[in-house]
Coordinates of N, CA, C and O in Angstrom, one line a residue:
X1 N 0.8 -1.2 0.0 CA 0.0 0.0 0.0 C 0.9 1.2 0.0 O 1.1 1.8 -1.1
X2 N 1.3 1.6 1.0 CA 2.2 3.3 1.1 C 3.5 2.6 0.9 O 4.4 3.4 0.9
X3 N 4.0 1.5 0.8 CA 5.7 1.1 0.6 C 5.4 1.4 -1.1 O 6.4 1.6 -1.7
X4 N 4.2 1.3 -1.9 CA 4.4 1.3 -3.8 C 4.0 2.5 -4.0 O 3.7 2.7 -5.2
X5 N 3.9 3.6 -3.0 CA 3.7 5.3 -3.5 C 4.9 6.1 -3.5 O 5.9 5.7 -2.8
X6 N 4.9 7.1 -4.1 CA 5.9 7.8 -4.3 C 5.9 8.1 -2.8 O 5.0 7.8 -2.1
X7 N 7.2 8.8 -2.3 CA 7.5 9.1 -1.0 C 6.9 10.3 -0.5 O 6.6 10.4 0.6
X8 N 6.7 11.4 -1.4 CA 5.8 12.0 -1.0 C 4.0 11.9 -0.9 O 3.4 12.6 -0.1
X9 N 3.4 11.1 -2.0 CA 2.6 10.8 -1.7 C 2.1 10.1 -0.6 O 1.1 10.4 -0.1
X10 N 3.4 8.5 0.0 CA 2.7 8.0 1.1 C 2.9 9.0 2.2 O 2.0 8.8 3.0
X11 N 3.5 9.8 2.4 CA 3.5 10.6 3.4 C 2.3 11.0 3.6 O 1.5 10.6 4.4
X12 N 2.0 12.1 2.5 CA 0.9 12.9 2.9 C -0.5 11.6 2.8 O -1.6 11.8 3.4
X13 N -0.4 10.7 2.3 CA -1.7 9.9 2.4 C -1.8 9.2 3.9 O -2.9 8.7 4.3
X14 N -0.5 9.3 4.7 CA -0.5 9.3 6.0 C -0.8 10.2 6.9 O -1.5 9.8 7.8
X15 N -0.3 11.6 6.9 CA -0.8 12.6 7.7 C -1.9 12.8 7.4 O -2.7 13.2 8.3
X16 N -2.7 12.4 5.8 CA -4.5 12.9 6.1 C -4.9 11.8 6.8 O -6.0 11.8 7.4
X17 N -4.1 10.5 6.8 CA -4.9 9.5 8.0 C -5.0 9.7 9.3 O -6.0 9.5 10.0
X18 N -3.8 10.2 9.7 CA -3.4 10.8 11.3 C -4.1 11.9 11.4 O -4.1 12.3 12.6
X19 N -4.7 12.5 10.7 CA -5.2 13.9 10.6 C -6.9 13.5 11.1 O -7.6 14.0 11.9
X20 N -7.1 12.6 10.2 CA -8.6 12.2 10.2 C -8.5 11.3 11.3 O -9.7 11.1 11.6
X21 N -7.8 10.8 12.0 CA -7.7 10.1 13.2 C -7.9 10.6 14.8 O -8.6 10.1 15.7
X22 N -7.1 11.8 14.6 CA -6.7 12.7 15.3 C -7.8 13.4 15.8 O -8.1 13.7 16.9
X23 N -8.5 13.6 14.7 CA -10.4 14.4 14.8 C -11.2 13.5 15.4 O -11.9 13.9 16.4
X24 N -11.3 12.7 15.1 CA -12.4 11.5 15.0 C -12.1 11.2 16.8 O -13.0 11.4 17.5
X25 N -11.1 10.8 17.2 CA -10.9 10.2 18.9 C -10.1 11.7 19.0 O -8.9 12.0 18.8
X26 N -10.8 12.4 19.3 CA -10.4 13.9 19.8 C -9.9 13.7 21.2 O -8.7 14.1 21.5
X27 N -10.3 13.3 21.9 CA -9.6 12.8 23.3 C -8.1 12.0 23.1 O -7.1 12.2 23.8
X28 N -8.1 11.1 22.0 CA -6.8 10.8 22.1 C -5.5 11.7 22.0 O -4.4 11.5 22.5
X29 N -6.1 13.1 21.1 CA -4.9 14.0 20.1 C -4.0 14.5 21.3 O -2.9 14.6 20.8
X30 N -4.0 14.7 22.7 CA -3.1 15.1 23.5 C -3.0 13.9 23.8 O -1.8 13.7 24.0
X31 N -3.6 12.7 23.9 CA -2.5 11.2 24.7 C -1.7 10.6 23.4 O -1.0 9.6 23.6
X32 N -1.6 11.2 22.1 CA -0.3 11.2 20.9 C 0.7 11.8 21.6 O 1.7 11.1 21.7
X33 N 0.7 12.7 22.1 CA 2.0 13.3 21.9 C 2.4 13.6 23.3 O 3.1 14.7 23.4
X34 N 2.2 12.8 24.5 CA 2.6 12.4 25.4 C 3.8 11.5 25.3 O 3.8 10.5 24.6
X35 N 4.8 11.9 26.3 CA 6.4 10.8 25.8 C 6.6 10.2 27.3 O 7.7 9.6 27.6
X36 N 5.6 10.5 28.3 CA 6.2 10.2 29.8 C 6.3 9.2 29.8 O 5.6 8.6 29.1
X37 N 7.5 8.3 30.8 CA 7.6 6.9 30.6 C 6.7 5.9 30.8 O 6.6 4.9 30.1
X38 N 5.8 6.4 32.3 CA 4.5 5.8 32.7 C 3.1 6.2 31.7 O 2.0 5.6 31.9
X39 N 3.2 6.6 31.2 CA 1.8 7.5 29.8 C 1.4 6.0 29.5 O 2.0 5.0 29.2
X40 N 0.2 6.3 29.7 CA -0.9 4.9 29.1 C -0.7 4.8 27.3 O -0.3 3.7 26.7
X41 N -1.0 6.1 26.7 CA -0.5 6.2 25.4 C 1.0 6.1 24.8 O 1.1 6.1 23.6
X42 N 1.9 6.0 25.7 CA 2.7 5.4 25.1 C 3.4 4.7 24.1 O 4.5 5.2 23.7
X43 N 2.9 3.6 23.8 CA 3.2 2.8 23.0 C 2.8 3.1 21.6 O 3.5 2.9 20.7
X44 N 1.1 3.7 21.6 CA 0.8 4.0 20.9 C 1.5 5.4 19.7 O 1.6 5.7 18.5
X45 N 1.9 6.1 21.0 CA 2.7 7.8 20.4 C 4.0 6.9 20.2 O 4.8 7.7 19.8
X46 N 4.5 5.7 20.3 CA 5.7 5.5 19.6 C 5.8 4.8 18.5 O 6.9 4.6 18.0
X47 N 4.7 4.2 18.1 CA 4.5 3.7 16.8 C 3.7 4.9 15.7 O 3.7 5.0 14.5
X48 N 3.4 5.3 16.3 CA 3.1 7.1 15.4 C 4.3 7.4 15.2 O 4.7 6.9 14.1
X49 N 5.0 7.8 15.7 CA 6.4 8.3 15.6 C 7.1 7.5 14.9 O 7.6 8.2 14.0
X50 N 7.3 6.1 14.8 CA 8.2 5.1 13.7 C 7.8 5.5 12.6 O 8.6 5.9 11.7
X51 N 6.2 5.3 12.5 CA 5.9 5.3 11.6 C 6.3 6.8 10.4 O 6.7 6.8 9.2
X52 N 6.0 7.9 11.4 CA 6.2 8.9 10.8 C 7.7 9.3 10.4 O 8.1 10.0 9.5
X53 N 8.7 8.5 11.5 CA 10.3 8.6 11.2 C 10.3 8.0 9.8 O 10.8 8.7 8.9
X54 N 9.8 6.8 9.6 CA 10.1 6.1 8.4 C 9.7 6.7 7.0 O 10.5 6.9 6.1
X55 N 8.4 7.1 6.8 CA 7.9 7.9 5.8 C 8.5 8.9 5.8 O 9.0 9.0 4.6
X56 N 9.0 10.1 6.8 CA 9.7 10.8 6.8 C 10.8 10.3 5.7 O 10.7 10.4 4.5
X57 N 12.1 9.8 6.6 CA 12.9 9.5 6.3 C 13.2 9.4 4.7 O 14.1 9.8 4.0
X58 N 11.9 8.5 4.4 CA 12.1 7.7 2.6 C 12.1 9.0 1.9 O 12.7 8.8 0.8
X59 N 11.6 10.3 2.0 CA 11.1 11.2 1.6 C 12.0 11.9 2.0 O 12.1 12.3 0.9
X60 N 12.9 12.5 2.6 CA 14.0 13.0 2.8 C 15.7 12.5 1.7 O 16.6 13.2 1.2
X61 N 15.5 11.4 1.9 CA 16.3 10.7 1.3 C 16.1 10.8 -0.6 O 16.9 10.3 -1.4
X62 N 15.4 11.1 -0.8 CA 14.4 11.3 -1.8 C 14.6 12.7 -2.5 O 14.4 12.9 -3.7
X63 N 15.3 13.8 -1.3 CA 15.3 14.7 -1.3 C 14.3 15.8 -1.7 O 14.7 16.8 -2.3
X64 N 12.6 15.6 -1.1 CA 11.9 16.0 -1.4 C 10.9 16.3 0.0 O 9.7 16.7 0.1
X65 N 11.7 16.1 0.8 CA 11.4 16.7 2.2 C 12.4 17.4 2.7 O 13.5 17.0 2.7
X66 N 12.1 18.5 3.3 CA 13.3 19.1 4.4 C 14.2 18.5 5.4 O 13.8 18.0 6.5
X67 N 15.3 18.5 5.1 CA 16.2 17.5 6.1 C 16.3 18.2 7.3 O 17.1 17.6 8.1
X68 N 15.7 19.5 7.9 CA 15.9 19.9 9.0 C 14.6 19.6 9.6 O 14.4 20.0 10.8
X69 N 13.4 18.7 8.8 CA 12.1 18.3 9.5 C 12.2 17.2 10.5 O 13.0 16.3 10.1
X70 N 11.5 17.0 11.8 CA 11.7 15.6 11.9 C 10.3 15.0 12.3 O 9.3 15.5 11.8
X71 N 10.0 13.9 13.1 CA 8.9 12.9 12.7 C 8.2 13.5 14.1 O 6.9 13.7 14.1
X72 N 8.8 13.7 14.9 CA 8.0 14.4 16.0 C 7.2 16.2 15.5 O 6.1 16.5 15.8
X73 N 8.2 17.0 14.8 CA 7.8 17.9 14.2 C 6.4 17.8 13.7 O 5.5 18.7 13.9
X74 N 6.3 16.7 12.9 CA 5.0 16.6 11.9 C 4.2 16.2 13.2 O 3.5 17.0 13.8
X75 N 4.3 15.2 13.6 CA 3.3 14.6 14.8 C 2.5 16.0 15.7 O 1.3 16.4 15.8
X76 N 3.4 16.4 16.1 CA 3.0 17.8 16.9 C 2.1 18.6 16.0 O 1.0 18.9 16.5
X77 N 2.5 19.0 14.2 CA 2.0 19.9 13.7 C 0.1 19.2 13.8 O -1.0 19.7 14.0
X78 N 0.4 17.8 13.4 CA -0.7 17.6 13.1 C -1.8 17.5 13.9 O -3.0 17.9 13.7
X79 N -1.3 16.8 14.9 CA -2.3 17.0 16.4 C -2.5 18.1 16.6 O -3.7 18.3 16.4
X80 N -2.0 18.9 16.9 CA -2.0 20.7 17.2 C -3.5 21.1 16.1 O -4.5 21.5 16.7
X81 N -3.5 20.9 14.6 CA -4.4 21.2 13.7 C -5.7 20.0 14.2 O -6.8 20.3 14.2
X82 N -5.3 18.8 14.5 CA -6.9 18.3 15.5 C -7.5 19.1 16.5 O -8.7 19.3 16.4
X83 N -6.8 19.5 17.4 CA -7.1 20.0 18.6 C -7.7 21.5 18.7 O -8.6 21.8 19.6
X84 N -6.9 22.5 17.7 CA -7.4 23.2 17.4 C -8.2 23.6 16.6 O -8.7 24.8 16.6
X85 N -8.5 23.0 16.0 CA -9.9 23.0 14.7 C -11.0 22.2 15.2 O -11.9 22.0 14.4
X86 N -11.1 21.5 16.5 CA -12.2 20.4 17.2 C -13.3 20.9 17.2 O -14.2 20.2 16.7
X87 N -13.7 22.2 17.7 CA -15.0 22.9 17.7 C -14.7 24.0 16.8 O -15.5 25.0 17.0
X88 N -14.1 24.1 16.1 CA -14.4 25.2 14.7 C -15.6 24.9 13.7 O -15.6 23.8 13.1
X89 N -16.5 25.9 13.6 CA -17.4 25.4 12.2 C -17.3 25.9 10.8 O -18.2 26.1 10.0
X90 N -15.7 26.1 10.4 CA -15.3 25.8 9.4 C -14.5 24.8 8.9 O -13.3 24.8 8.6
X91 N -15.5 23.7 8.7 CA -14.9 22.1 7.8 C -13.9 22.1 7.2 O -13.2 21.1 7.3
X92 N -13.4 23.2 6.4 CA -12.8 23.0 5.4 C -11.0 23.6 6.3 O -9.9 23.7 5.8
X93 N -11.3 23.7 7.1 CA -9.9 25.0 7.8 C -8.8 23.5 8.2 O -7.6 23.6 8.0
X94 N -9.3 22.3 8.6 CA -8.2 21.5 9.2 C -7.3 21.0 7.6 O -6.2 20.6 7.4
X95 N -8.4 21.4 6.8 CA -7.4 20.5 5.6 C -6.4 21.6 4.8 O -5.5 21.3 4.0
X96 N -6.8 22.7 5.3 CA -6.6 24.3 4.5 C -4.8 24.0 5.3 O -3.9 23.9 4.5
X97 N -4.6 23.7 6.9 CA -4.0 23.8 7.5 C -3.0 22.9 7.5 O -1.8 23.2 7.7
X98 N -3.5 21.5 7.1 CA -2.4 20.3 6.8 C -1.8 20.8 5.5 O -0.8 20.2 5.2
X99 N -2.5 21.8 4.7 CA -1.9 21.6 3.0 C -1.0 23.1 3.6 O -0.2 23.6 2.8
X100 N -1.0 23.4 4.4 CA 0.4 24.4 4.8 C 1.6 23.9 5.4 O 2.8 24.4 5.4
X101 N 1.2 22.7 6.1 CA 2.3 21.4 6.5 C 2.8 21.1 5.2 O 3.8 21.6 4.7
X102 N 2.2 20.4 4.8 CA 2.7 19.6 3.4 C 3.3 20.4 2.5 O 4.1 19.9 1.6
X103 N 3.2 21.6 2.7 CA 3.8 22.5 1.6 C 5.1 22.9 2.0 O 6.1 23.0 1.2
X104 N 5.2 23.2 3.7 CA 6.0 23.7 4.3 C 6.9 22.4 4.4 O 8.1 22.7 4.7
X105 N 6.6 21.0 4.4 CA 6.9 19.9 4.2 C 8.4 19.5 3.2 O 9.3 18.7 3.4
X106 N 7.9 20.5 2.2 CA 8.6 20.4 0.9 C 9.7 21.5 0.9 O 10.8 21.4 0.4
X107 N 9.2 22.7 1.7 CA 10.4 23.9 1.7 C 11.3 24.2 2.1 O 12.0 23.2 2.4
X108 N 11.7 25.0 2.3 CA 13.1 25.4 2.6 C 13.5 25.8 4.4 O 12.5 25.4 5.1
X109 N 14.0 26.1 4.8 CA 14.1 26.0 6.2 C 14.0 28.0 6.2 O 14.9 28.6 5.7
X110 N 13.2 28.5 6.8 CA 13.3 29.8 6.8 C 14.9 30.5 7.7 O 15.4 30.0 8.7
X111 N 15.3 31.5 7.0 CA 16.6 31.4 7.5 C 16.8 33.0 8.1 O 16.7 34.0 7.3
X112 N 17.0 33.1 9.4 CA 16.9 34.8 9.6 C 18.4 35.2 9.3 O 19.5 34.6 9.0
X113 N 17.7 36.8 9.4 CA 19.2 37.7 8.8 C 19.7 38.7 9.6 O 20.7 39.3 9.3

């Protein structure tokens, strides 16, 4: 399935899963991104994380991700866009918000002067 897509495609066909995930068990989106050693979620936020190191990774390597991104970065961005779009009544804002990930996904590392 996502091992025969281009590396950016399985990515992003992953973050709209975690994304739609994320919404749907709205109570879970803060026990994701919990790292305490005793966290009930645990196990769970560390197979999110493989997962997302790995797609990451293929896609970096690829050189079509930012190599200064990492797998926790995205995890945070995405949960963050669950939690804050949970009672918003504009439908369309969580996806408006991942396609500024994904974009930013692809860019450059902003560099001050």
């Amino acid at each position: 399935m996502l091992s025969s897509e281009s590396a950016d495609d399985a990515l992003e066909h992953w973050l709209r899963a975690l994304l739609a995930h994320a919404r749907v068990n709205q109570g879970m989106g803060s026990a994701l991104m919990i790292e305490e050693p005793d966290a009930p979620g645990l196990d769970c936020h560390q197979l999110i994380l493989d997962a997302a190191a790995s797609l990451l990774t293929r896609a970096q390597q690829r050189g079509t991700a930012r190599a200064d991104l990492t797998a926790d970065d995205l995890v945070q961005l995405v949960v963050g866009i669950a939690l804050s779009t949970a009672r918003r009544e504009d439908a369309e804002q969580p996806e408006r918000l991942l396609a500024l990930v994904l974009d930013a996904t692809h860019g450059r590392p902003h560099r001050s002067e």
